Each structure stands twice: as structure tokens, then as C-alpha cells.
CSV table of C-alpha atoms in Angstrom, one decimal:
chain,number,residue,atom,x,y,z
R,231,MET,CA,18.9,-159.4,150.8
R,232,SER,CA,17.5,-161.8,148.8
R,233,ALA,CA,20.2,-162.8,146.4
R,234,LEU,CA,17.2,-164.3,144.2
R,235,GLU,CA,15.8,-160.9,144.5
R,236,PRO,CA,17.6,-159.4,141.6
R,237,ARG,CA,19.9,-156.5,143.9
R,238,ASP,CA,22.6,-157.3,140.4
R,239,ALA,CA,20.5,-155.6,138.1
R,240,ASP,CA,22.7,-156.2,135.2
R,241,VAL,CA,22.0,-160.0,135.1
R,242,ALA,CA,20.7,-160.9,131.6
R,243,PRO,CA,16.4,-161.3,131.2
R,244,ARG,CA,14.9,-164.2,133.1
R,245,PRO,CA,13.3,-166.8,130.8
R,246,GLY,CA,11.3,-165.4,128.1
R,247,ALA,CA,13.0,-162.3,127.4
R,248,ARG,CA,15.5,-163.9,124.9
R,249,ALA,CA,12.0,-164.0,122.3
R,250,VAL,CA,12.1,-160.5,122.4
R,251,ALA,CA,15.4,-159.5,122.9
R,252,HIS,CA,15.0,-157.1,119.6
R,253,VAL,CA,11.7,-156.4,119.4
R,254,ALA,CA,13.0,-152.5,120.3
R,255,HIS,CA,13.9,-150.7,117.6
R,256,ASP,CA,17.8,-150.5,117.8
R,257,ASP,CA,18.7,-148.6,114.7
R,258,ASP,CA,17.4,-145.6,117.1
R,259,THR,CA,20.4,-143.9,119.3
R,260,LYS,CA,18.7,-140.7,120.1
R,261,GLY,CA,16.9,-140.8,123.4
R,262,SER,CA,17.0,-141.3,126.6
R,263,VAL,CA,15.5,-143.7,130.1
R,264,LEU,CA,13.9,-140.4,130.7
R,265,ASP,CA,12.4,-138.5,127.6
R,266,PRO,CA,8.8,-138.2,127.5
R,267,ALA,CA,8.2,-141.5,125.0
R,268,HIS,CA,10.3,-143.7,128.0
R,269,ARG,CA,9.2,-141.1,131.2
R,270,ALA,CA,6.3,-142.6,132.7
R,271,LEU,CA,7.1,-146.0,131.8
R,272,SER,CA,11.0,-145.9,133.6
R,273,ILE,CA,9.4,-144.1,136.6
R,274,GLY,CA,6.9,-146.9,137.7
R,275,ILE,CA,9.0,-149.9,137.1
R,276,VAL,CA,11.5,-148.5,139.0
R,277,SER,CA,9.6,-147.6,141.4
R,278,VAL,CA,8.6,-151.5,141.3
R,279,VAL,CA,11.9,-153.1,141.9
R,280,LEU,CA,13.2,-150.1,144.8
R,281,LEU,CA,9.7,-151.2,147.0
R,282,ILE,CA,10.8,-155.2,145.7
R,283,ALA,CA,14.3,-154.0,147.3
R,284,PHE,CA,13.0,-152.2,150.1
R,285,GLU,CA,10.9,-155.4,151.1
R,286,ALA,CA,13.9,-157.7,150.9
R,287,THR,CA,15.7,-155.8,152.7
R,288,ALA,CA,13.0,-154.4,155.4
R,289,VAL,CA,12.0,-158.1,155.8
R,290,GLY,CA,15.4,-159.7,157.3
R,291,THR,CA,14.6,-157.2,160.0
R,292,ALA,CA,11.0,-157.8,161.3
R,293,MET,CA,11.0,-161.5,160.9
R,294,PRO,CA,13.2,-162.3,163.5
R,295,VAL,CA,10.7,-160.7,166.4
R,296,ALA,CA,7.7,-161.9,163.7
R,297,ALA,CA,9.5,-165.4,164.3
R,298,ARG,CA,9.3,-165.2,167.9
R,299,GLU,CA,6.0,-163.8,168.1
R,300,LEU,CA,4.6,-166.6,166.1
R,301,ASN,CA,6.5,-169.0,168.1
R,302,GLY,CA,8.5,-170.4,164.9
R,303,VAL,CA,12.0,-170.3,164.9
R,304,SER,CA,12.6,-173.5,164.8
R,305,VAL,CA,11.7,-173.4,161.0
R,306,TYR,CA,13.5,-169.9,160.4
R,307,ALA,CA,14.6,-171.3,157.7
R,308,PHE,CA,11.4,-172.0,155.7
R,309,ALA,CA,10.1,-167.8,156.1
R,310,PHE,CA,13.0,-167.6,153.7
R,311,SER,CA,12.9,-170.3,151.0
R,312,ALA,CA,9.9,-170.4,151.1
R,313,TYR,CA,9.8,-166.9,149.0
R,314,PHE,CA,12.5,-168.4,146.7
R,315,THR,CA,11.8,-172.3,146.4
R,316,THR,CA,7.8,-170.6,144.7
R,317,SER,CA,10.0,-168.3,142.9
R,318,LEU,CA,12.0,-171.3,141.1
R,319,PHE,CA,8.3,-172.5,139.4
R,320,ALA,CA,6.7,-168.8,138.8
R,321,MET,CA,10.1,-167.2,136.6
R,322,VAL,CA,9.8,-170.1,134.3
R,323,LEU,CA,5.8,-169.8,134.4
R,324,ALA,CA,6.2,-166.1,134.0
R,325,GLY,CA,9.0,-166.6,130.7
R,326,GLN,CA,6.4,-168.6,128.9
R,327,TRP,CA,3.5,-166.5,129.9
R,328,SER,CA,4.9,-163.4,128.5
R,329,ASP,CA,6.6,-164.8,124.9
R,330,ARG,CA,2.8,-165.8,124.5
R,331,ARG,CA,0.8,-163.2,125.8
R,332,GLY,CA,2.8,-160.4,126.6
R,333,PRO,CA,4.4,-159.3,129.8
R,334,LEU,CA,1.8,-156.5,131.0
R,335,ALA,CA,-1.1,-160.1,131.9
R,336,PRO,CA,2.0,-161.9,134.1
R,337,LEU,CA,3.3,-158.2,135.8
R,338,THR,CA,0.0,-157.5,137.0
R,339,ALA,CA,-0.6,-160.9,138.0
R,340,GLY,CA,3.0,-160.7,140.0
R,341,ILE,CA,2.4,-157.6,141.9
R,342,SER,CA,-1.2,-159.3,142.9
R,343,ALA,CA,0.9,-161.8,144.5
R,344,PHE,CA,3.2,-160.3,146.3
R,345,ALA,CA,0.4,-157.5,148.0
R,346,ALA,CA,-1.7,-160.5,149.0
R,347,GLY,CA,1.4,-162.6,149.9
R,348,LEU,CA,2.6,-159.5,152.3
R,349,LEU,CA,-1.1,-159.7,153.5
R,350,LEU,CA,-1.5,-162.9,154.2
R,351,SER,CA,1.9,-162.7,156.0
R,352,GLY,CA,1.4,-159.5,157.9
R,353,THR,CA,-2.0,-160.9,159.3
R,354,ALA,CA,-0.9,-164.0,160.1
R,355,GLY,CA,-1.5,-165.4,163.3
R,356,ALA,CA,0.5,-168.3,163.0
R,357,MET,CA,3.8,-169.4,161.8
R,358,TRP,CA,2.4,-171.9,159.0
R,359,LEU,CA,0.3,-168.8,157.5
R,360,PHE,CA,3.5,-166.8,158.1
R,361,ILE,CA,5.3,-168.5,155.7
R,362,LEU,CA,2.8,-169.3,153.4
R,363,GLY,CA,2.7,-165.6,152.5
R,364,ARG,CA,6.4,-165.5,151.6
R,365,ALA,CA,5.9,-168.1,149.2
R,366,VAL,CA,2.8,-166.2,147.9
R,367,GLN,CA,4.9,-164.0,147.8
R,368,GLY,CA,7.6,-166.1,145.8
R,369,LEU,CA,5.0,-166.7,143.7
R,370,GLY,CA,4.5,-162.9,142.5
R,371,GLY,CA,8.4,-162.2,142.7
R,372,GLY,CA,9.3,-164.2,140.4
R,373,LEU,CA,6.2,-163.5,138.0
R,374,VAL,CA,7.2,-159.9,138.1
R,375,ILE,CA,11.2,-159.9,137.7
R,376,VAL,CA,10.3,-161.9,134.0
R,377,ALA,CA,7.7,-159.6,133.3
R,378,LEU,CA,10.5,-156.2,134.5
R,379,TYR,CA,12.9,-157.8,131.8
R,380,VAL,CA,10.8,-158.1,128.9
R,381,ILE,CA,9.2,-155.0,129.4
R,382,VAL,CA,12.9,-154.1,129.4
R,383,GLY,CA,13.6,-156.2,126.0
R,384,ARG,CA,10.1,-155.0,124.1
R,385,ALA,CA,10.3,-151.6,125.5
R,386,TYR,CA,13.8,-149.6,124.9
R,387,ALA,CA,16.2,-149.9,122.5
R,388,GLU,CA,19.6,-150.9,122.3
R,389,HIS,CA,21.3,-148.7,123.7
R,390,LEU,CA,19.1,-147.7,126.1
R,391,ARG,CA,19.1,-150.5,128.0
R,392,PRO,CA,22.1,-150.1,129.9
R,393,ALA,CA,21.1,-147.2,131.1
R,394,ILE,CA,18.0,-149.2,132.7
R,395,MET,CA,19.7,-152.0,133.7
R,396,ALA,CA,21.5,-149.1,136.0
R,397,ALA,CA,19.2,-148.0,137.2
R,398,PHE,CA,18.0,-150.9,138.8
R,399,ALA,CA,20.7,-152.1,139.8
R,400,ALA,CA,20.6,-148.3,141.4
R,401,SER,CA,17.2,-148.7,143.1
R,402,TRP,CA,19.0,-151.2,145.4
R,403,VAL,CA,21.0,-149.0,147.0
R,404,VAL,CA,18.5,-146.6,149.1
R,405,PRO,CA,17.3,-149.9,150.0
R,406,SER,CA,20.0,-151.4,151.3
R,407,VAL,CA,20.5,-148.7,153.6
R,408,VAL,CA,17.4,-147.1,155.1
R,409,GLY,CA,15.2,-150.9,154.9
R,410,PRO,CA,16.6,-152.5,157.7
R,411,LEU,CA,16.9,-149.0,159.5
R,412,ALA,CA,13.5,-148.3,158.7
R,413,ALA,CA,11.6,-151.9,159.5
R,414,GLY,CA,13.8,-152.1,163.0
R,415,THR,CA,12.1,-148.6,163.8
R,416,VAL,CA,8.6,-149.5,162.7
R,417,THR,CA,9.1,-153.0,164.3
R,418,GLU,CA,10.2,-151.2,167.7
R,419,HIS,CA,7.5,-148.3,167.9
R,420,LEU,CA,4.1,-150.0,165.8
R,421,GLY,CA,5.4,-153.6,165.6
R,422,TRP,CA,6.9,-155.9,162.7
R,423,ARG,CA,3.4,-156.2,161.3
R,424,TRP,CA,3.6,-152.8,159.7
R,425,VAL,CA,6.4,-153.6,158.4
R,426,PHE,CA,3.8,-156.3,155.9
R,427,VAL,CA,1.2,-154.4,155.1
R,428,GLY,CA,2.5,-151.2,155.2
R,429,ILE,CA,3.9,-151.6,151.1
R,430,PRO,CA,1.1,-153.3,149.4
R,431,ALA,CA,-0.7,-149.0,149.5
R,432,LEU,CA,2.9,-148.4,148.0
R,433,VAL,CA,2.5,-150.0,144.9
R,434,VAL,CA,0.0,-148.4,143.6
R,435,PHE,CA,1.8,-145.5,142.2
R,436,PRO,CA,4.3,-147.1,139.9
R,437,LEU,CA,1.4,-149.8,138.6
R,438,ALA,CA,-0.9,-146.5,137.7
R,439,LEU,CA,2.5,-144.7,136.3
R,440,ALA,CA,3.4,-147.8,134.3
R,441,LEU,CA,0.5,-149.4,132.7
R,442,PRO,CA,-0.1,-147.4,130.0
R,443,ALA,CA,2.8,-147.2,128.9
R,444,ILE,CA,2.7,-150.9,129.6
R,445,ARG,CA,-0.1,-151.4,127.9
R,446,ARG,CA,1.0,-149.1,124.8
R,447,THR,CA,4.3,-150.7,124.0
R,448,ALA,CA,5.3,-154.1,125.7
R,449,SER,CA,1.6,-155.6,125.0
R,450,GLY,CA,0.4,-158.8,123.2
R,451,PRO,CA,2.5,-161.5,121.5
R,452,ALA,CA,6.2,-159.7,120.1
R,453,ASP,CA,4.2,-160.7,116.8
R,454,PRO,CA,0.9,-160.4,116.7
R,455,THR,CA,0.4,-162.3,113.7
R,456,ALA,CA,2.5,-165.2,114.7
R,457,PRO,CA,0.7,-168.4,116.1
R,458,VAL,CA,0.7,-168.4,119.9
R,459,ALA,CA,3.9,-170.5,121.1
R,460,PRO,CA,2.4,-173.5,122.9
R,461,TRP,CA,3.9,-173.8,126.5
R,462,ASP,CA,7.0,-175.7,126.6
R,463,ARG,CA,5.0,-178.4,129.4
R,464,ARG,CA,9.1,-180.0,130.2
R,465,ARG,CA,10.3,-177.1,131.2
R,466,ILE,CA,7.1,-175.9,133.8
R,467,ARG,CA,7.3,-179.4,134.8
R,468,LEU,CA,10.6,-179.7,135.2
R,469,ALA,CA,10.7,-176.1,137.8
R,470,LEU,CA,7.7,-177.5,139.5
R,471,GLY,CA,10.0,-180.6,140.1
R,472,ILE,CA,12.6,-178.3,141.2
R,473,SER,CA,10.7,-175.9,143.4
R,474,ALA,CA,8.2,-179.5,145.1
R,475,GLY,CA,11.7,-180.6,145.1
R,476,ALA,CA,13.6,-178.5,146.5
R,477,ALA,CA,10.2,-177.9,149.2
R,478,LEU,CA,10.3,-181.7,150.7
R,479,LEU,CA,14.2,-181.4,150.9
R,480,GLN,CA,13.6,-178.4,152.7
R,481,TYR,CA,10.5,-180.1,155.1
R,482,GLY,CA,13.0,-183.2,155.7
R,483,GLY,CA,15.7,-181.8,156.6
R,484,GLN,CA,14.2,-179.8,159.3
R,485,GLU,CA,11.8,-181.9,161.1
R,486,LEU,CA,14.9,-184.3,162.3
R,487,ARG,CA,13.2,-187.2,162.1
R,488,TRP,CA,13.9,-191.1,160.6
R,489,LEU,CA,10.8,-190.6,159.2
R,490,SER,CA,11.9,-187.6,157.7
R,491,LEU,CA,14.2,-188.8,155.5
R,492,LEU,CA,11.3,-190.4,153.0
R,493,PRO,CA,10.4,-186.5,151.9
R,494,ALA,CA,13.8,-185.9,152.0
R,495,ALA,CA,14.6,-188.8,149.5
R,496,VAL,CA,11.0,-187.8,147.3
R,497,GLY,CA,13.1,-184.4,147.6
R,498,VAL,CA,16.0,-185.4,145.8
R,499,ALA,CA,14.4,-187.8,143.3
R,500,LEU,CA,13.0,-184.9,141.3
R,501,LEU,CA,15.5,-182.0,141.8
R,502,VAL,CA,18.2,-184.1,140.5
R,503,PRO,CA,16.2,-184.8,136.6
R,504,ALA,CA,15.1,-181.4,136.7
R,505,VAL,CA,18.0,-179.7,137.6
R,506,ARG,CA,19.8,-182.0,134.8
R,507,GLY,CA,17.6,-180.7,132.5
R,508,LEU,CA,17.7,-177.0,133.1
R,509,LEU,CA,21.4,-176.5,133.8
R,510,PRO,CA,24.5,-176.6,130.8
R,511,HIS,CA,26.1,-180.2,130.9
R,512,GLY,CA,29.0,-180.3,133.6
R,513,THR,CA,27.9,-177.6,136.2
R,514,TRP,CA,27.9,-180.0,139.0
R,515,ARG,CA,31.3,-181.2,137.8
R,516,ALA,CA,32.7,-177.6,137.4
R,517,ALA,CA,33.6,-178.4,133.9
R,518,ARG,CA,35.5,-175.2,132.7
R,519,GLY,CA,33.6,-172.1,131.5
R,520,LEU,CA,29.6,-171.7,131.5
R,521,PRO,CA,29.2,-174.7,133.7
R,522,SER,CA,32.0,-172.9,136.0
R,523,VAL,CA,29.0,-169.3,136.4
R,524,VAL,CA,26.2,-171.2,136.3
R,525,LEU,CA,28.1,-173.5,139.5
R,526,LEU,CA,29.5,-170.3,141.4
R,527,ARG,CA,26.6,-168.3,140.8
R,528,GLY,CA,24.7,-170.7,143.0
R,529,ILE,CA,27.5,-170.7,145.2
R,530,ALA,CA,28.6,-167.5,145.6
R,531,ALA,CA,24.3,-166.7,146.3
R,532,GLY,CA,23.9,-169.6,148.0
R,533,ALA,CA,26.4,-169.3,150.6
R,534,PHE,CA,26.3,-165.9,151.9
R,535,ILE,CA,22.2,-165.7,151.9
R,536,ALA,CA,22.2,-168.6,154.1
R,537,ALA,CA,24.4,-166.7,155.8
R,538,GLU,CA,23.0,-163.4,156.0
R,539,SER,CA,19.2,-164.9,157.0
R,540,PHE,CA,20.8,-165.8,160.5
R,541,VAL,CA,22.9,-162.4,161.1
R,542,PRO,CA,19.6,-160.6,162.2
R,543,LEU,CA,18.5,-163.2,164.8
R,544,MET,CA,21.8,-163.6,166.1
R,545,LEU,CA,22.2,-160.6,167.2
R,546,VAL,CA,19.0,-159.7,168.5
R,547,THR,CA,19.2,-163.1,170.2
R,548,GLN,CA,22.3,-163.9,172.0
R,549,ARG,CA,23.7,-159.7,171.9
R,550,GLY,CA,20.6,-158.2,173.3
R,551,LEU,CA,20.6,-156.2,170.0
R,552,SER,CA,17.5,-154.5,169.3
R,553,PRO,CA,15.5,-155.1,165.8
R,554,THR,CA,17.2,-151.9,164.6
R,555,LEU,CA,20.2,-151.9,165.7
R,556,ALA,CA,20.1,-155.7,164.6
R,557,GLY,CA,19.1,-153.6,160.8
R,558,PHE,CA,22.1,-151.6,160.7
R,559,SER,CA,24.1,-154.4,160.6
R,560,LEU,CA,23.2,-155.2,157.6
R,561,ALA,CA,22.5,-151.7,156.3
R,562,ALA,CA,26.8,-150.9,155.4
R,563,GLY,CA,26.4,-153.5,152.5
R,564,GLY,CA,24.4,-152.2,150.4
R,565,LEU,CA,26.9,-149.4,149.7
R,566,THR,CA,29.7,-152.0,149.3
R,567,TRP,CA,28.2,-154.5,147.5
R,568,ALA,CA,27.8,-151.6,145.0
R,569,LEU,CA,31.4,-150.4,145.7
R,570,GLY,CA,32.3,-153.6,144.5
R,571,SER,CA,30.0,-154.2,141.3
R,572,TRP,CA,30.8,-150.8,140.8
R,573,ILE,CA,35.0,-152.1,140.6
R,574,GLN,CA,34.2,-154.8,138.0
R,575,ALA,CA,32.9,-152.7,135.6
R,576,ARG,CA,36.2,-150.4,135.5
R,577,PRO,CA,37.4,-151.3,131.8
R,578,TRP,CA,41.0,-151.7,133.7
R,579,THR,CA,39.8,-154.5,135.4
R,580,GLU,CA,39.1,-157.3,132.4
R,581,PRO,CA,42.0,-158.4,131.8
R,582,TYR,CA,42.2,-159.2,135.6
R,583,ARG,CA,38.3,-160.8,135.8
R,584,GLU,CA,39.2,-164.3,137.0
R,585,ARG,CA,41.4,-162.8,139.9
R,586,LEU,CA,38.2,-159.9,140.9
R,587,VAL,CA,36.7,-163.0,140.8
R,588,VAL,CA,38.5,-165.4,143.0
R,589,LEU,CA,39.8,-162.5,145.5
R,590,GLY,CA,35.5,-161.6,146.0
R,591,MET,CA,35.3,-165.3,147.1
R,592,VAL,CA,38.1,-165.3,149.5
R,593,LEU,CA,36.6,-161.9,151.2
R,594,VAL,CA,33.0,-163.3,151.2
R,595,ALA,CA,34.3,-166.1,152.3
R,596,LEU,CA,36.1,-164.7,155.6
R,597,SER,CA,33.7,-162.5,156.3
R,598,ILE,CA,31.3,-165.8,157.3
R,599,ALA,CA,33.7,-167.5,159.1
R,600,ALA,CA,34.6,-164.5,161.0
R,601,ALA,CA,30.3,-163.7,161.5
R,602,PRO,CA,29.6,-166.0,164.5
R,603,SER,CA,33.0,-164.1,166.3
R,604,VAL,CA,29.3,-161.5,167.8
R,605,LEU,CA,29.1,-164.3,169.7
R,606,ILE,CA,31.9,-163.7,172.0
R,607,THR,CA,31.0,-161.2,174.0
R,608,ALA,CA,34.1,-159.7,174.1
R,609,VAL,CA,34.0,-158.9,170.7
R,610,PRO,CA,32.5,-155.6,170.1
R,611,VAL,CA,29.2,-155.8,167.3
R,612,TRP,CA,30.7,-153.0,165.0
R,613,VAL,CA,32.3,-155.5,163.8
R,614,LEU,CA,30.4,-158.2,162.4
R,615,ALA,CA,29.6,-154.5,161.0
R,616,VAL,CA,32.3,-154.1,158.8
R,617,VAL,CA,32.8,-158.3,158.3
R,618,TRP,CA,29.6,-158.5,156.6
R,619,GLY,CA,31.2,-155.0,154.8
R,620,LEU,CA,33.5,-156.8,153.0
R,621,GLY,CA,31.4,-159.5,152.2
R,622,CYS,CA,29.1,-157.3,150.2
R,623,LEU,CA,32.3,-156.0,148.7
R,624,GLY,CA,33.6,-159.3,147.7
R,625,MET,CA,29.9,-160.1,146.6
R,626,GLY,CA,29.7,-157.5,144.6
R,627,ALA,CA,32.0,-158.5,141.9
R,628,VAL,CA,31.0,-161.6,142.1
R,629,ILE,CA,27.9,-161.5,141.8
R,630,ALA,CA,28.1,-159.2,138.3
R,631,SER,CA,31.0,-161.2,137.4
R,632,THR,CA,29.0,-163.9,136.1
R,633,SER,CA,27.1,-162.2,134.2
R,634,VAL,CA,29.0,-160.2,132.6
R,635,LEU,CA,30.9,-164.3,131.8
R,636,LEU,CA,27.2,-165.7,131.1
R,637,MET,CA,27.3,-163.5,128.2
R,638,LYS,CA,31.0,-163.3,126.8
R,639,LEU,CA,30.6,-167.3,127.2
R,640,SER,CA,27.8,-168.0,125.1
R,641,ALA,CA,26.1,-167.7,121.6
R,642,PRO,CA,24.1,-165.0,120.9
R,643,GLU,CA,21.2,-168.1,120.9
R,644,GLU,CA,22.3,-169.3,123.6
R,645,VAL,CA,21.7,-166.3,126.1
R,646,GLY,CA,17.9,-166.6,127.0
R,647,ALA,CA,18.3,-170.0,127.9
R,648,ASN,CA,21.5,-170.1,129.8
R,649,SER,CA,20.4,-166.6,131.7
R,650,ALA,CA,17.5,-168.9,132.7
R,651,ALA,CA,19.9,-171.4,134.5
R,652,LEU,CA,22.1,-169.0,135.8
R,653,GLN,CA,18.5,-167.2,137.5
R,654,ILE,CA,17.8,-171.4,139.1
R,655,SER,CA,21.6,-172.4,140.2
R,656,ASP,CA,20.7,-168.4,142.0
R,657,GLY,CA,17.7,-169.4,143.4
R,658,LEU,CA,17.9,-173.6,144.0
R,659,SER,CA,20.9,-173.1,145.9
R,660,ASN,CA,19.3,-170.2,148.3
R,661,VAL,CA,16.4,-173.2,149.5
R,662,LEU,CA,19.1,-176.3,149.6
R,663,LEU,CA,22.1,-173.7,151.5
R,664,LEU,CA,18.8,-172.6,153.7
R,665,ALA,CA,17.5,-176.6,154.3
R,666,ALA,CA,20.6,-176.8,155.5
R,667,GLY,CA,21.5,-174.4,157.7
R,668,GLY,CA,17.4,-174.0,159.0
R,669,ALA,CA,18.4,-177.9,159.5
R,670,ALA,CA,22.1,-177.5,161.5
R,671,PHE,CA,20.4,-174.5,163.1
R,672,ALA,CA,17.3,-176.7,164.4
R,673,ALA,CA,19.5,-179.5,165.5
R,674,LEU,CA,21.3,-177.8,167.7
R,675,GLY,CA,19.1,-176.8,169.8
R,676,GLY,CA,18.6,-173.1,167.5
R,677,GLY,CA,14.9,-174.4,168.1
R,678,ALA,CA,15.1,-173.4,171.6
R,679,VAL,CA,15.5,-169.5,170.9
R,680,GLY,CA,12.6,-167.6,172.3
R,681,HIS,CA,13.9,-164.1,173.8
R,682,ALA,CA,16.8,-162.2,173.1
R,683,VAL,CA,19.7,-162.9,175.3
R,684,THR,CA,21.3,-160.8,177.6
R,685,SER,CA,22.4,-161.9,180.2
R,686,SER,CA,25.1,-165.3,181.6
R,687,ALA,CA,22.0,-167.0,182.4
R,688,ALA,CA,22.1,-167.9,178.4
R,689,THR,CA,23.1,-171.6,177.5
R,690,GLY,CA,25.8,-173.0,175.2
R,691,SER,CA,23.6,-174.5,172.9
R,692,HIS,CA,21.9,-171.1,171.4
R,693,PRO,CA,25.2,-169.8,170.1
R,694,ALA,CA,26.4,-173.4,169.1
R,695,ALA,CA,23.6,-173.6,166.9
R,696,PHE,CA,24.9,-170.1,164.8
R,697,ALA,CA,28.2,-171.3,164.5
R,698,VAL,CA,26.8,-174.4,162.6
R,699,VAL,CA,26.0,-172.2,160.5
R,700,PHE,CA,27.8,-169.7,160.0
R,701,LEU,CA,31.5,-171.8,159.5
R,702,PRO,CA,30.0,-174.3,156.8
R,703,MET,CA,28.7,-171.6,154.1
R,704,ALA,CA,32.2,-170.2,155.3
R,705,GLY,CA,33.4,-173.9,154.2
R,706,VAL,CA,31.2,-173.1,150.8
R,707,ALA,CA,32.1,-169.8,149.9
R,708,ALA,CA,35.9,-171.4,150.4
R,709,VAL,CA,34.8,-173.9,147.3
R,710,GLY,CA,33.7,-171.1,145.5
R,711,ALA,CA,37.5,-170.0,145.4
R,712,TRP,CA,37.7,-172.9,143.4
R,713,VAL,CA,35.7,-172.9,141.7
R,714,ALA,CA,36.1,-169.3,139.6
R,715,THR,CA,39.6,-170.3,139.0
R,716,ARG,CA,38.1,-172.1,136.1
R,717,LEU,CA,35.2,-169.7,134.3
R,718,HIS,CA,37.3,-169.0,131.6
R,719,GLY,CA,36.8,-171.9,129.2
R,720,ALA,CA,35.4,-172.2,125.9
R,721,GLU,CA,34.5,-168.6,123.8
R,722,ALA,CA,31.3,-168.3,123.3
R,723,ARG,CA,30.5,-169.9,119.4
R,724,ALA,CA,30.5,-167.2,116.4
């Protein structure tokens, strides 16, 4: 699963939602998200999230087969990071677009781009076209998620927002369980391409249901009588710098040649000022309070997703599992993730939130460290399903808690900007750690894996290529456990 694709839907609104946070009638304390005034909109936007969730969980299952057929195992990590890279830019763009003209246009454009990216990947005849399709998906996904949160801010009274956010979160549970299994079955019997080309047709229903309600309740600027705000060109340049810098850095790391140091250096030069401008001061030195909350979000999401991206590939190529069984290894994680999120929401956990987050990060670190044990043939494959479920339990507590702490440590007028920083940290860490993992994987001969390994003819370099991805990510998660001890700091200003 992708941590940037919002599995923890209790996250604060993305960039752009800040300006519309109180457009809905907050004094209306009646009704529900399924009353006649909201029913079509609620079902429509929750269905959109459901489809995004299904795509996110299904793609990981089909990806090993797609990479193998397209001779692209050596650039396997790009297929994941391309989505994250472009979505970073799209989030900032969608926030400003929604504030200036309303969320209807970015939502429509985002769903169109998302569907186009799926079709491009599903019909690709070469790996570079497949990766390009994933990049187009990222643009669409970034636009959609931000627009959805702006819609919630405008169309729902304040007392209804927790319920619709809970529905967003619940939308990830069923796809987390069913998605990998369904994708594995489709991949085996129909081919991996159908996992991609079949989803766009499913977006017609939620769009047809939701668009009239969105046009009625949340179209146009928040204040139609006010002058249209200008584009924040500096913030867009910084977002573009993060996306381009992350892409260049990953390219340099994947090539593993001396000449690749040049694009990597350019990538760093673009990333550093952009990150400094978009994240809270003190983030990279884990300053107490909000900077550590933002940093922890990136560490947790990046380490876990970078490791999880290689789990199906490891099971298919090293243990000879079918895509269906490889997907099943991740299925239980959706339930334990939801359980971890539910536990942190209990009132009795509030005094112990920091300890809960530390424990969650310890579970994540141990889970990632234990995953490559299945490279030993004597270790049953079901062991990975168990340890990964424990890691997802920890992630559920950590990701939800960072959202809660962000609100607690943010002044009301800073919630939007700080929420943007949280998502940027999440997405950027995914790109950087996937780049590092992909480079390590390629350096140890991982790109030579062409077929599922089912006999002793396998070379020793291939298991090492996987171990060199998982073990460093476990170390990163362990650092996150230390950062989790620094989450409490200055309280939000009045």
C-alpha cells in the first residue's frame, strides 16, 4: 500500500483545504452524511476513495509480473516512486486550484489523469511506458485527494466531517483484504494488464453520482464575491523542485555509474531549498514538537512503504509463490492497520500516546527486519504474513497519531500549511527511500531476477539484493522510534 495514497484518511486536509475549512454551516448540528442532502455526495466521494484504495493495493500484487514481462525488474522501484514523485507536485497545484476556482475542476482533471495513467500502464509495451503511466496516475491521485478534502470542508458541517473521514478510512479496509487476492487471481487467469485497464471503467458510477452534488454544494471559489487569489508561484516552484529533485536523485541512484553522480547532485541541489521552504524549521534535526511529528511521518511511511514494495517481488521470485498467494501475504495487514488506528483513538490511550507511537515504531522496525527471514527456505512463508501484520498494527497507530498530534501542536491559522508539510514529508520520504532501496537492490544483482526461483539453482546474490533493502529500512524505522520520543513540545499558540 502506499502511505501517500491516504490509507489513514483521518489526516488533516491537504494544501488548499485551509481556506475553505469553515465554509459549511457549522451551526447546523442536525443530519448525517447519508441524509437526503448528503447521500449522493457521500456515496460518490467514498466510492472514489474505495477505487483509489483498491488500485493502490492491487497494483503491488500485479507489479512483479508486469516488471518481469516488460524486462524491467532492474528499475522496479521506479514503478512505485514515479507515482509519489508526481503526486508531490499535484498536491500543491490542486490546493491552489481548489482555493481559486473550487474543487470540481481539479477533481475531474485528477480522475481523468488517474484513469489515463492506468490505461497507459496497462497497455504499455515497454517498462518506460509503464513507469510513465504510473507518473500520470500520480498527477491524478494528487489532484483527487486534495480536491476531496476541500469538498469535505465545504459541503459538510463541522460535526459531520469526522463521520465522512471515518468512511474514508473504512474504505481502505476491504480493498486491503480483497485487493491483493483479486489482483492476484486476475493476474494469473487474465493477465496483469487487466488489473490496470479494468479500473477506469469503474470510476463512471461514482462520478455520475457525485458530480451533480459537488457542482451544487462545492463548486466555484469559496467566496464568489472576493477577488480571485493569485497563484503562489514560489510554493509551486518549490513543489516542482521537490518532484524534479526526487526524480533526478532516484535516477542517479538507479544507474550506478560515475556519470550518474551528476543528476544525483542536481537532484540534491533542487531538493534542499525546496524542503527547507516547505517543512517546519528544525524538521531534519528532530526538534521537539511539530518538527518531530512531521519528520516521524516521513520516516514511518518511507521505511514501511519502501520495504513493502519489495515483499510481493521477493515472494514471487525467491519462494516461487503465485501472485495470488504473494498478495495474500499482505491481505491481513489492512485489518491490523485499522486495528492500530482504532486503538489509538480510544480515550484511555491519550495520556500514553507518545509511548504508543514509540511501541508502534518498534513493531514496524522488527517487522521489516524479520521479513527477509523467508529468504531461508526452512522458514514458512506464513511467517511473513504474521510479522507484516504486526508491522501494519504499528503503522496504524503511528500514522493516525501523527495526524492527531499535528492538530494539537498547530495554531488554528497554521493547520493547512502544517498539514501540507506532513503530506510532503510522507510523499518525499517514499520517493527517497524507494530510490535508496532500488539502488541497493540493483547493486546487489536484483535486476538479474527474471523468473520465480523454485529450486536450488538460484544464486546467492539475489537473496542478498532483497536483504539489503529490508535491513536498512528496519534501521530507519528504529531511528523513527527515537524520533517518537520527541513529539511533545511547545503547545499550539492561542
